[in-house]
């Protein structure tokens, strides 16, 4: 301490007498001003009393500096514990370490790793990992918990600090408060309608109004309507349980008889969504900034809990949906560069921890009924193009078809997975032109035989009959456009049922129950509509909805809606309701009408045998429903008469109210008209004079020949 004081004194002396000189000058100046010397001041005025206690804290004086003071920490927030690690012998320990590093190093730098071992050197099934910072450790716990190393080892990852919290639990335990039972909304309530009417949602008013309507034979009945219910558009879930609305903050799901909010998912800037077929998962997409460390562009949510299951990077994928789901929602896949990534639920991990490596793969599609995918690969030098059917998860190729001179392929699955159609565009030998054919796979038959239908004209539209064995195609170019219907009922033979030539159509819409089909010319074809019965392949009716943009079948196949969307055209907006035979039932013109979507129904609980028995006894049911329809019409007539009576009663009440106001205001009218009563013109007719006013309108000159 003495040495330190000496050093400071020596430093002052080396620094010169500048400081002391300045002090002397200040003292002289102060002496001249005050007229007395500082030395004469009483220095005791600046001394603290003997019993003085300083009550000013360091936080008050140096609060902003103390905030940056390093805090004491145990360092355990960077350590995680991984359970369910394989128990192995010492000779395989290094291999296990490499696997663990590969899994956890993507979350951050691993500083320390510890593998506890018993007296024989065998691992104990859990390990300790220390990361360089706490954020990396938290991300590892969040993402790697539940990671499936193999079918016997699923990681359980926790913070090391969590064990300290469990050890320090208090002994005073209080049972949780019993929560009152809250009845949940019935998500299938609309199916209980006694008349089996369907619902549909309409957006109009430029997107400001959203209404849920009951479709009745006479006129739609409004069930719910809300202003600004969504910011863009709405969408039903595959089974009709939920209605999804879009908001800047995310997605909201509504359901039940009152359409109360069931769940909401926070994903700012969301633009697109997709449901899994089982309605358990929701996929959302937002184009906002994405980071590789925490992917947020595409998020998969659990609908029941609202929890985020996994996030994905958007990548260069331009089509939506990015993920394609298997029939039961057990798997979903994504097309990548030279690969197809198949993920499984509920772990949302990569199936067998590796993608399907398929060079130059262009597209794939799931079977609507089985865990099977179909994909196609273009030609590569001397290797022909090929279409492959592969089982999942075994990855067994059950059918491969080689194709030559291929320009483009497109895959179409039958609704029940019975057939697969591949539309192939092929080059001619000179490579200057194209010719076309359909490769038709009979998936349910032994060894999956393939039928080929050759086409001389380009196929612009293809569609399978739901539940049947027919398909329809539109081929040719304007003005020579044709529509053809085929049948695959006979084994080993594809039968052309009929071709209709010179049609102004570009779209095919099958009834959800099959047999009936609409060929439509939408958007640039003036809304031509042709209704077909494919049992006899006859056109039942031809109609037109001018400038129609959309055609939507109801889920039962009894009705179909055509509409002109304000999003596509700014005039003649509204929708029509037709019967399946092409009879126009309702016209609805709505200001700035945007879209109409029928509410889907869940799959029927009836078996194939039950449906056959119903069709067999259809006449008996038909008589019963005819009686019910007449009663419904009679009830509707009574309701119409009653509604007219209510309106007449309201009118009479309004008229009586205005007559009373007219009588009460008579004194005021007399005052304003100088006591002249103009209400009774007959009694005061002598006091008035008729006056005629003439004014010039126009002058016409006609020349008359002599």
XYZ file of C-alpha atoms in Angstrom:
706
model
C 0.000 0.000 0.000
C 2.888 2.349 0.918
C 4.624 1.430 -2.344
C 1.474 2.231 -4.279
C 1.175 5.670 -2.651
C 4.809 6.342 -3.422
C 4.248 5.420 -7.055
C 1.302 7.795 -7.272
C 3.374 10.579 -5.686
C 6.229 9.935 -8.064
C 3.763 10.036 -11.008
C 2.479 13.434 -9.818
C 5.992 14.762 -9.574
C 6.856 13.469 -13.075
C 3.702 15.007 -14.447
C 5.071 18.438 -13.465
C 3.654 21.213 -11.372
C 0.907 22.062 -13.829
C -1.843 20.874 -11.503
C -0.450 22.730 -8.524
C 0.058 25.841 -10.605
C -3.561 25.735 -11.745
C -4.685 25.367 -8.144
C -2.579 28.395 -7.106
C -4.075 30.459 -9.905
C -7.601 29.453 -8.853
C -6.865 30.363 -5.260
C -5.447 33.771 -6.238
C -8.454 34.465 -8.434
C -10.870 33.436 -5.702
C -8.994 35.584 -3.208
C -9.327 38.589 -5.494
C -13.058 38.005 -5.914
C -14.002 37.280 -2.312
C -11.454 39.606 -0.806
C -10.141 36.864 1.494
C -7.903 33.798 1.349
C -9.303 30.221 1.114
C -7.050 29.199 3.887
C -9.081 31.434 6.165
C -12.247 29.298 5.474
C -13.448 26.941 8.133
C -12.638 23.503 6.738
C -14.865 21.889 9.374
C -17.948 22.925 7.375
C -17.256 20.059 4.949
C -16.709 17.371 7.571
C -19.444 14.811 8.387
C -20.756 14.567 11.934
C -19.373 11.753 14.038
C -22.731 9.913 14.087
C -23.423 10.420 10.305
C -24.677 7.337 8.417
C -24.570 7.315 4.576
C -27.927 5.864 3.393
C -27.324 6.280 -0.370
C -27.031 2.878 -2.074
C -24.748 1.900 -4.911
C -27.787 1.204 -7.108
C -28.871 4.852 -6.811
C -25.456 6.171 -7.727
C -24.289 3.574 -10.278
C -27.484 1.838 -11.364
C -26.765 1.940 -15.107
C -23.271 0.513 -14.577
C -24.308 -2.225 -12.141
C -26.785 -3.579 -14.712
C -23.825 -4.668 -16.820
C -22.111 -6.328 -13.866
C -21.537 -10.066 -14.559
C -23.950 -12.243 -12.634
C -23.096 -15.391 -10.815
C -24.188 -18.541 -12.666
C -23.792 -22.230 -12.143
C -23.265 -22.900 -15.854
C -25.729 -25.779 -15.870
C -28.081 -24.015 -18.291
C -25.830 -25.168 -21.129
C -25.966 -28.849 -20.134
C -28.579 -31.315 -21.357
C -29.287 -34.921 -20.393
C -30.174 -37.428 -23.109
C -31.962 -40.615 -21.993
C -32.793 -43.809 -23.922
C -29.342 -43.894 -25.501
C -28.257 -47.414 -26.638
C -26.342 -49.417 -24.043
C -23.182 -50.675 -25.771
C -19.783 -52.160 -24.984
C -16.537 -50.110 -24.909
C -15.433 -51.254 -28.366
C -18.502 -49.618 -29.942
C -18.415 -46.428 -27.871
C -16.657 -44.337 -30.486
C -19.243 -45.276 -33.103
C -22.035 -44.224 -30.726
C -20.292 -40.902 -30.105
C -20.169 -40.200 -33.838
C -23.901 -40.861 -34.135
C -24.697 -38.594 -31.163
C -22.512 -35.815 -32.540
C -24.220 -36.050 -35.904
C -27.651 -35.654 -34.276
C -26.837 -32.855 -31.810
C -24.044 -30.879 -33.485
C -26.584 -29.212 -35.803
C -27.969 -27.310 -32.774
C -24.622 -25.760 -31.877
C -21.051 -26.431 -30.791
C -20.710 -29.272 -28.270
C -18.059 -28.306 -25.696
C -18.130 -31.360 -23.438
C -19.665 -34.821 -23.659
C -19.805 -37.416 -20.915
C -20.884 -41.057 -21.276
C -21.332 -42.706 -17.851
C -20.091 -46.329 -17.751
C -20.321 -49.187 -15.280
C -17.423 -51.231 -13.900
C -17.323 -53.274 -17.142
C -17.099 -50.159 -19.327
C -20.645 -50.514 -20.680
C -22.690 -47.345 -21.119
C -25.657 -46.773 -18.793
C -28.230 -45.528 -21.326
C -27.922 -41.795 -20.659
C -25.347 -39.119 -21.501
C -24.497 -35.480 -20.683
C -23.801 -32.869 -23.373
C -22.605 -29.306 -22.786
C -23.103 -26.666 -25.506
C -21.209 -23.424 -25.961
C -24.271 -21.341 -25.006
C -27.654 -21.791 -23.340
C -29.697 -20.989 -26.471
C -28.234 -23.958 -28.350
C -29.011 -26.221 -25.400
C -32.615 -24.977 -25.292
C -33.021 -25.592 -29.024
C -31.646 -29.120 -28.635
C -34.153 -29.885 -25.870
C -37.015 -28.427 -27.906
C -36.234 -30.209 -31.175
C -34.421 -33.435 -30.308
C -36.829 -34.565 -27.586
C -38.673 -37.536 -29.082
C -36.071 -38.105 -31.799
C -36.327 -41.687 -33.037
C -32.868 -43.207 -33.346
C -34.396 -46.596 -34.127
C -37.548 -48.468 -33.175
C -36.112 -49.340 -29.738
C -34.485 -46.007 -28.856
C -36.422 -42.733 -28.781
C -34.487 -39.915 -27.127
C -35.826 -38.132 -24.048
C -33.920 -34.827 -23.797
C -34.080 -32.531 -20.750
C -32.181 -29.604 -19.229
C -29.790 -30.544 -16.453
C -31.391 -27.809 -14.333
C -34.735 -29.614 -14.521
C -33.342 -32.341 -12.258
C -32.371 -29.753 -9.633
C -35.924 -28.423 -9.707
C -37.319 -31.920 -9.150
C -34.970 -32.565 -6.255
C -35.884 -29.260 -4.566
C -39.643 -29.787 -4.668
C -41.469 -28.778 -1.505
C -43.184 -31.419 0.583
C -46.335 -29.340 0.915
C -48.374 -30.601 -2.002
C -51.745 -29.128 -2.848
C -54.108 -30.997 -5.143
C -55.071 -29.068 -8.278
C -58.363 -27.240 -8.269
C -61.130 -29.223 -9.864
C -62.254 -27.470 -13.006
C -65.951 -27.421 -13.913
C -67.005 -29.462 -16.910
C -67.339 -27.398 -20.059
C -69.389 -28.980 -22.810
C -67.522 -29.000 -26.110
C -69.095 -27.947 -29.372
C -70.542 -30.702 -31.543
C -68.377 -30.564 -34.663
C -70.881 -32.710 -36.597
C -73.995 -30.749 -35.649
C -74.956 -29.849 -39.234
C -75.357 -33.557 -40.044
C -78.320 -33.719 -37.619
C -80.528 -31.571 -39.856
C -83.837 -33.514 -40.186
C -84.138 -32.640 -43.889
C -80.494 -33.549 -44.606
C -79.788 -30.133 -46.106
C -76.206 -29.196 -46.797
C -74.362 -26.028 -45.888
C -72.124 -23.772 -47.924
C -70.098 -20.654 -47.193
C -70.143 -17.555 -49.379
C -67.803 -14.570 -49.355
C -69.192 -11.343 -50.779
C -68.929 -7.598 -50.342
C -65.412 -7.732 -51.727
C -64.371 -10.092 -48.920
C -65.906 -8.106 -46.037
C -68.908 -10.403 -45.512
C -68.864 -14.155 -44.852
C -72.121 -16.089 -44.578
C -72.972 -19.718 -43.795
C -76.086 -20.803 -45.706
C -78.442 -23.781 -45.521
C -79.269 -25.055 -49.009
C -83.051 -25.651 -49.124
C -85.133 -26.376 -52.248
C -86.941 -23.023 -52.135
C -84.260 -20.512 -51.110
C -81.129 -20.558 -48.945
C -81.510 -19.888 -45.228
C -78.828 -17.820 -43.520
C -77.271 -19.687 -40.603
C -74.446 -17.304 -39.618
C -73.037 -14.096 -41.056
C -70.167 -11.972 -39.794
C -68.417 -8.879 -41.004
C -64.651 -9.072 -41.519
C -64.605 -12.713 -40.458
C -61.502 -13.280 -42.594
C -58.903 -11.050 -44.214
C -58.473 -13.076 -47.424
C -60.512 -16.257 -47.907
C -61.875 -19.257 -45.977
C -61.531 -23.017 -46.279
C -63.350 -26.084 -44.936
C -61.442 -29.025 -43.469
C -61.631 -32.306 -45.487
C -64.468 -33.759 -43.371
C -66.253 -30.463 -42.773
C -65.517 -30.289 -39.038
C -63.754 -26.921 -39.126
C -63.948 -23.632 -40.984
C -60.551 -21.932 -41.292
C -60.308 -18.138 -41.515
C -57.202 -16.111 -42.360
C -55.809 -13.245 -40.295
C -52.506 -11.409 -40.285
C -51.633 -12.963 -36.912
C -52.443 -16.503 -38.066
C -55.271 -19.004 -38.619
C -58.466 -19.466 -36.610
C -60.637 -22.614 -36.705
C -64.391 -22.396 -36.077
C -66.945 -25.138 -35.552
C -70.065 -26.322 -33.786
C -73.645 -25.169 -34.204
C -72.797 -21.588 -33.176
C -69.493 -21.506 -35.093
C -67.456 -20.639 -32.030
C -63.692 -20.466 -32.218
C -62.175 -23.879 -31.559
C -58.451 -23.141 -31.929
C -56.073 -20.508 -33.244
C -52.545 -20.829 -34.608
C -50.103 -17.921 -34.479
C -48.226 -17.624 -37.780
C -47.835 -13.948 -38.821
C -48.340 -13.245 -42.508
C -49.912 -16.646 -43.238
C -51.143 -16.968 -46.831
C -51.774 -20.673 -47.528
C -52.988 -23.662 -45.528
C -53.516 -27.375 -46.025
C -55.208 -30.048 -43.879
C -54.181 -33.646 -43.425
C -56.916 -36.075 -44.598
C -57.487 -37.214 -41.003
C -58.053 -33.598 -39.828
C -55.428 -33.996 -37.106
C -52.795 -31.693 -38.582
C -52.759 -28.263 -40.208
C -50.002 -26.971 -42.499
C -49.504 -23.196 -42.782
C -47.233 -21.138 -45.030
C -45.966 -17.589 -44.493
C -43.501 -15.835 -46.830
C -41.952 -13.787 -44.022
C -38.238 -14.000 -43.279
C -37.092 -17.536 -42.492
C -33.925 -18.737 -40.723
C -32.213 -22.138 -41.068
C -31.752 -22.369 -37.284
C -35.477 -21.978 -36.569
C -37.565 -22.724 -39.711
C -40.842 -20.791 -39.673
C -41.923 -20.524 -43.326
C -43.890 -23.795 -43.262
C -45.283 -25.029 -39.942
C -47.233 -28.194 -39.111
C -49.650 -27.884 -36.172
C -51.615 -30.332 -34.074
C -55.235 -29.211 -34.478
C -56.514 -30.674 -31.202
C -53.841 -29.167 -28.934
C -52.728 -26.178 -31.020
C -49.067 -27.168 -30.536
C -46.441 -26.678 -33.202
C -45.152 -30.067 -34.309
C -42.400 -29.026 -36.690
C -41.203 -26.182 -38.897
C -39.719 -26.451 -42.379
C -37.835 -24.150 -44.693
C -39.723 -23.024 -47.773
C -36.839 -23.683 -50.174
C -37.456 -23.245 -53.889
C -40.807 -25.023 -53.863
C -43.280 -22.987 -55.921
C -46.318 -25.303 -55.847
C -48.838 -25.724 -53.055
C -49.389 -27.896 -51.144
C -45.700 -28.533 -50.544
C -46.464 -31.703 -48.575
C -48.563 -34.523 -49.982
C -50.361 -36.685 -47.406
C -51.076 -40.383 -47.417
C -54.702 -41.521 -47.325
C -54.931 -41.845 -43.513
C -52.505 -39.050 -42.631
C -49.857 -41.451 -41.317
C -47.192 -40.238 -43.744
C -46.503 -37.107 -45.758
C -43.915 -36.490 -48.438
C -42.084 -33.620 -50.068
C -40.447 -33.526 -53.476
C -36.806 -32.473 -53.393
C -33.892 -32.334 -55.757
C -33.220 -35.931 -56.824
C -35.159 -37.185 -53.812
C -38.533 -37.685 -52.136
C -38.563 -37.085 -48.388
C -41.162 -39.204 -46.557
C -42.001 -38.209 -42.969
C -44.053 -40.150 -40.439
C -46.458 -38.997 -37.772
C -46.687 -38.348 -34.868
C -42.881 -38.061 -34.538
C -42.602 -35.956 -37.738
C -39.188 -37.450 -38.311
C -37.783 -38.597 -41.627
C -38.859 -42.180 -42.346
C -35.893 -44.464 -41.595
C -33.861 -41.240 -41.209
C -33.152 -40.978 -44.916
C -34.866 -39.740 -48.060
C -35.624 -41.728 -51.175
C -32.737 -40.989 -53.529
C -34.251 -40.911 -57.020
C -32.234 -39.097 -59.650
C -34.182 -36.482 -61.667
C -37.537 -37.403 -60.082
C -40.170 -34.953 -61.347
C -43.404 -35.654 -59.478
C -45.125 -38.136 -57.175
C -48.627 -38.777 -55.810
C -50.082 -40.865 -52.960
C -52.722 -43.496 -53.520
C -56.081 -42.240 -52.102
C -56.612 -45.559 -50.305
C -53.265 -47.267 -49.605
C -49.803 -46.368 -48.327
C -48.368 -46.321 -51.820
C -46.808 -43.652 -54.020
C -46.466 -43.327 -57.786
C -43.625 -41.253 -59.239
C -42.076 -40.732 -62.645
C -38.532 -40.059 -63.822
C -37.619 -38.589 -67.247
C -35.174 -40.080 -69.706
C -31.470 -39.676 -69.028
C -29.152 -40.458 -71.964
C -29.672 -44.171 -72.674
C -31.924 -44.763 -69.651
C -35.644 -44.682 -70.518
C -38.215 -42.736 -68.558
C -40.140 -44.793 -66.030
C -43.230 -44.777 -63.849
C -42.867 -46.600 -60.522
C -45.348 -47.782 -57.890
C -43.713 -48.110 -54.467
C -45.062 -49.331 -51.133
C -44.415 -47.277 -48.001
C -42.753 -47.831 -45.534
C -41.101 -50.931 -47.025
C -39.986 -48.944 -50.131
C -40.646 -51.998 -52.233
C -41.173 -51.327 -55.946
C -44.275 -53.275 -56.906
C -44.535 -52.103 -60.522
C -42.208 -50.304 -62.943
C -43.163 -49.229 -66.467
C -40.489 -47.952 -68.856
C -41.435 -45.243 -71.364
C -39.548 -43.879 -74.383
C -39.403 -40.508 -76.160
C -41.149 -38.849 -73.209
C -41.653 -35.093 -73.096
C -43.935 -34.831 -70.038
C -46.011 -37.039 -67.738
C -48.899 -36.357 -65.383
C -50.253 -38.789 -62.780
C -53.981 -39.260 -61.895
C -55.109 -41.659 -59.137
C -58.610 -43.117 -59.032
C -60.585 -42.069 -55.930
C -60.547 -45.612 -54.498
C -57.002 -46.370 -55.625
C -58.232 -49.032 -58.069
C -56.620 -47.423 -61.103
C -53.742 -45.135 -61.952
C -53.641 -43.086 -65.147
C -50.464 -41.549 -66.540
C -50.922 -38.999 -69.329
C -47.781 -39.158 -71.486
C -46.679 -36.567 -74.033
C -44.155 -38.129 -76.424
C -41.833 -36.891 -79.133
C -42.110 -38.180 -82.668
C -39.049 -39.770 -84.270
C -38.066 -36.457 -85.841
C -38.330 -34.723 -82.421
C -40.335 -31.941 -84.114
C -43.812 -32.954 -83.009
C -45.696 -34.661 -80.208
C -48.134 -37.512 -79.887
C -50.054 -38.633 -76.833
C -51.235 -41.702 -74.975
C -52.708 -42.810 -71.647
C -51.004 -45.524 -69.566
C -53.721 -47.096 -67.390
C -52.588 -49.266 -64.435
C -55.050 -51.780 -62.960
C -53.683 -51.629 -59.404
C -55.986 -54.260 -57.842
C -55.262 -56.960 -60.415
C -52.442 -59.445 -60.268
C -49.050 -58.079 -61.402
C -50.760 -54.751 -62.158
C -51.332 -54.943 -65.922
C -51.170 -51.732 -67.959
C -53.577 -50.741 -70.764
C -52.601 -48.157 -73.355
C -54.948 -45.704 -75.077
C -53.323 -43.841 -77.969
C -54.496 -40.326 -78.767
C -53.828 -38.308 -81.905
C -54.711 -35.028 -80.212
C -53.448 -33.334 -77.094
C -55.331 -34.264 -73.909
C -56.158 -31.020 -72.094
C -58.227 -32.464 -69.215
C -58.580 -35.875 -67.530
C -60.836 -37.015 -64.672
C -61.838 -40.369 -63.118
C -65.429 -41.170 -62.190
C -65.640 -41.245 -58.352
C -66.437 -44.748 -57.184
C -66.817 -46.081 -60.741
C -64.689 -47.424 -63.568
C -65.180 -44.665 -66.143
C -63.064 -41.674 -67.022
C -63.556 -38.610 -69.190
C -61.064 -36.667 -71.263
C -61.138 -33.429 -73.254
C -58.846 -33.465 -76.269
C -58.099 -31.351 -79.303
C -57.717 -27.618 -79.811
C -60.228 -24.889 -80.534
C -62.372 -24.861 -82.598
C -62.194 -28.690 -82.828
C -62.473 -29.692 -79.173
C -63.888 -33.140 -78.362
C -64.949 -34.895 -75.161
C -64.739 -38.683 -74.800
C -65.963 -41.140 -72.159
C -64.207 -44.505 -71.563
C -64.900 -47.518 -69.363
C -62.388 -49.936 -67.778
C -64.882 -52.404 -66.380
C -63.795 -55.288 -68.604
C -60.464 -56.861 -67.724
C -57.734 -56.178 -70.212
C -59.908 -53.897 -72.297
C -60.618 -50.171 -72.302
C -63.906 -49.376 -74.033
C -64.671 -46.076 -75.732
C -68.265 -45.293 -74.762
C -68.853 -42.160 -76.823
C -67.143 -39.087 -78.258
C -68.802 -35.675 -78.505
C -67.246 -33.381 -81.073
C -67.116 -29.612 -81.592
C -67.536 -28.642 -77.946
C -66.654 -25.342 -76.289
C -65.516 -26.866 -72.989
C -62.264 -27.000 -71.049
C -63.116 -28.545 -67.644
C -64.602 -31.801 -66.287
C -66.604 -31.988 -63.044
C -67.869 -35.397 -61.852
C -70.604 -35.752 -59.282
C -69.124 -36.998 -55.950
C -71.335 -40.091 -56.271
C -70.342 -40.787 -59.878
C -72.496 -41.411 -62.982
C -73.314 -37.715 -63.598
C -70.799 -35.347 -65.111
C -70.595 -31.703 -66.172
C -68.456 -30.488 -69.054
C -67.933 -26.750 -68.675
C -66.315 -23.952 -70.619
C -65.114 -21.633 -67.884
C -63.618 -18.154 -67.892
C -62.751 -17.506 -71.542
C -65.443 -19.824 -72.953
C -68.501 -17.849 -71.817
C -69.708 -20.327 -69.197
C -71.075 -23.180 -71.340
C -72.536 -26.019 -69.191
C -73.387 -29.520 -70.430
C -74.934 -32.085 -68.056
C -74.289 -35.773 -68.879
C -75.627 -39.066 -67.576
C -72.852 -41.586 -68.234
C -75.109 -44.584 -67.575
C -76.375 -44.125 -71.127
C -73.800 -41.451 -72.085
C -76.429 -38.883 -73.059
C -76.528 -35.129 -72.624
C -79.411 -34.333 -70.264
C -79.279 -30.555 -70.675
C -77.262 -27.698 -72.115
C -77.186 -24.340 -70.346
C -75.063 -21.288 -69.845
C -73.869 -19.168 -66.950
C -72.211 -16.282 -68.727
C -68.560 -15.752 -67.735
C -68.747 -18.473 -65.039
C -65.447 -18.972 -63.226
C -66.177 -21.898 -60.860
C -68.256 -25.077 -60.634
C -68.831 -26.762 -57.249
C -70.761 -30.002 -56.606
C -72.404 -30.433 -53.227
C -71.096 -33.483 -51.272
C -74.231 -35.558 -51.970
C -74.245 -34.994 -55.736
C -77.823 -33.640 -55.700
C -76.963 -30.027 -56.452
C -74.232 -28.103 -58.199
C -73.317 -24.413 -57.958
C -71.832 -22.248 -60.694
C -70.517 -18.789 -59.939
C -68.869 -15.647 -61.311
C -66.237 -14.455 -58.856
C -65.464 -10.786 -58.266
C -61.837 -11.847 -57.916
C -61.843 -12.778 -61.630
C -64.534 -10.492 -63.134
C -65.911 -7.240 -61.775
C -69.437 -7.551 -63.269
C -72.361 -10.030 -63.113
C -71.116 -11.436 -59.800
C -73.235 -14.093 -58.094
C -74.044 -17.795 -58.161
C -76.639 -20.221 -59.543
C -77.863 -23.465 -57.960
C -78.691 -26.315 -60.382
C -80.060 -29.816 -59.973
C -77.823 -32.684 -61.043
C -79.964 -32.953 -64.201
C -79.203 -29.374 -65.229
C -82.395 -27.664 -64.066
C -81.819 -24.113 -62.819
C -83.272 -23.851 -59.301
C -81.997 -20.568 -57.855
C -80.318 -17.347 -59.000
C -78.455 -15.178 -56.524
C -76.818 -11.915 -57.551
C -74.549 -10.632 -54.788
C -72.573 -7.420 -54.805
C -68.866 -8.227 -55.174
C -69.462 -11.958 -54.716
C -66.112 -13.749 -54.284
C -66.496 -17.489 -53.704
C -68.781 -20.370 -52.702
C -67.587 -23.545 -50.985
C -69.828 -26.488 -50.051
C -69.261 -27.978 -46.615
C -67.776 -31.490 -47.045
C -69.312 -34.511 -45.380
C -67.344 -37.254 -43.601
C -67.230 -40.682 -45.281
C -70.436 -42.683 -45.002
C -70.707 -45.352 -42.313
C -72.639 -47.623 -44.678
C -70.913 -50.645 -46.144
C -70.888 -51.541 -49.827
C -73.573 -54.178 -49.123
C -75.782 -51.582 -47.416
C -75.483 -49.227 -50.375
C -76.384 -52.023 -52.797
C -79.477 -52.888 -50.752
C -80.570 -49.234 -50.751
C -80.194 -49.039 -54.534
C -82.135 -52.278 -54.850
C -85.067 -50.890 -52.833
C -84.797 -47.366 -54.216
C -88.430 -47.266 -55.351
C -89.655 -47.866 -51.810
C -87.488 -45.031 -50.493
C -88.488 -42.840 -53.445
C -92.181 -42.971 -52.506
C -91.343 -42.110 -48.919
C -89.244 -39.120 -49.937
C -91.846 -37.881 -52.429
C -94.376 -37.667 -49.595
C -91.839 -35.861 -47.463
C -91.046 -33.431 -50.309
C -94.740 -32.572 -50.722
C -95.034 -31.970 -47.007
C -91.923 -29.820 -47.176
C -93.368 -27.787 -50.036
C -96.655 -27.434 -48.152
C -94.755 -26.294 -45.079
C -92.792 -23.893 -47.225
C -96.047 -22.510 -48.666
C -97.440 -22.028 -45.168
C -94.244 -20.287 -44.139
C -94.454 -18.047 -47.205
C -98.091 -17.097 -46.431
C -97.225 -16.492 -42.802
C -94.268 -14.329 -43.814
C -96.514 -12.259 -46.122
C -99.015 -11.815 -43.308
C -96.279 -10.596 -40.988
C -95.105 -8.110 -43.620
C -98.679 -6.839 -44.161
C -99.135 -6.470 -40.431
C -95.867 -4.532 -40.169
C -96.975 -2.298 -43.059
C -100.359 -1.576 -41.454
C -98.685 -0.697 -38.177
C -96.257 1.613 -39.974
C -99.121 3.300 -41.869
C -101.113 3.835 -38.665
C -98.071 5.385 -37.029
C -97.605 7.832 -39.904
C -101.315 8.765 -39.916
C -101.054 9.667 -36.246
C -98.015 11.824 -36.950
C -99.918 13.527 -39.790
C -102.835 14.339 -37.480
C -100.562 15.657 -34.727
C -98.800 18.007 -37.161
C -102.027 19.641 -38.486
C -101.751 22.710 -36.223
C -98.224 23.335 -37.477
C -99.349 23.064 -41.103
C -102.189 25.563 -40.514
C -99.735 28.005 -38.954
C -97.310 27.720 -41.856
C -100.122 28.144 -44.455
C -101.782 31.185 -42.877
C -104.688 29.198 -41.486
C -105.614 27.581 -44.801
C -106.475 23.905 -44.420
C -105.174 22.134 -47.503
C -106.062 18.685 -46.190
C -109.676 18.975 -47.357
C -109.592 20.294 -50.901
C -113.317 19.688 -51.529
C -114.521 21.989 -48.731
C -112.085 24.744 -49.638
C -112.259 24.454 -53.429
C -113.511 28.060 -53.871
C -110.414 29.503 -52.237
C -108.104 28.097 -54.890
C -107.671 28.994 -58.558
C -106.339 26.701 -61.221
C -103.311 28.047 -63.040
C -101.883 26.582 -66.228
C -98.204 27.011 -66.997
C -96.895 26.540 -70.529
C -93.234 26.295 -71.447
C -91.377 25.706 -74.693
C -90.018 22.195 -75.293
C -88.805 22.070 -78.889
C -89.653 23.224 -82.384
C -89.921 20.957 -85.412
C -90.026 22.177 -89.021
C -91.447 19.974 -91.756
C -91.151 20.810 -95.426
C -94.180 19.947 -97.533
C -93.669 19.303 -101.199
C -96.003 21.064 -103.615
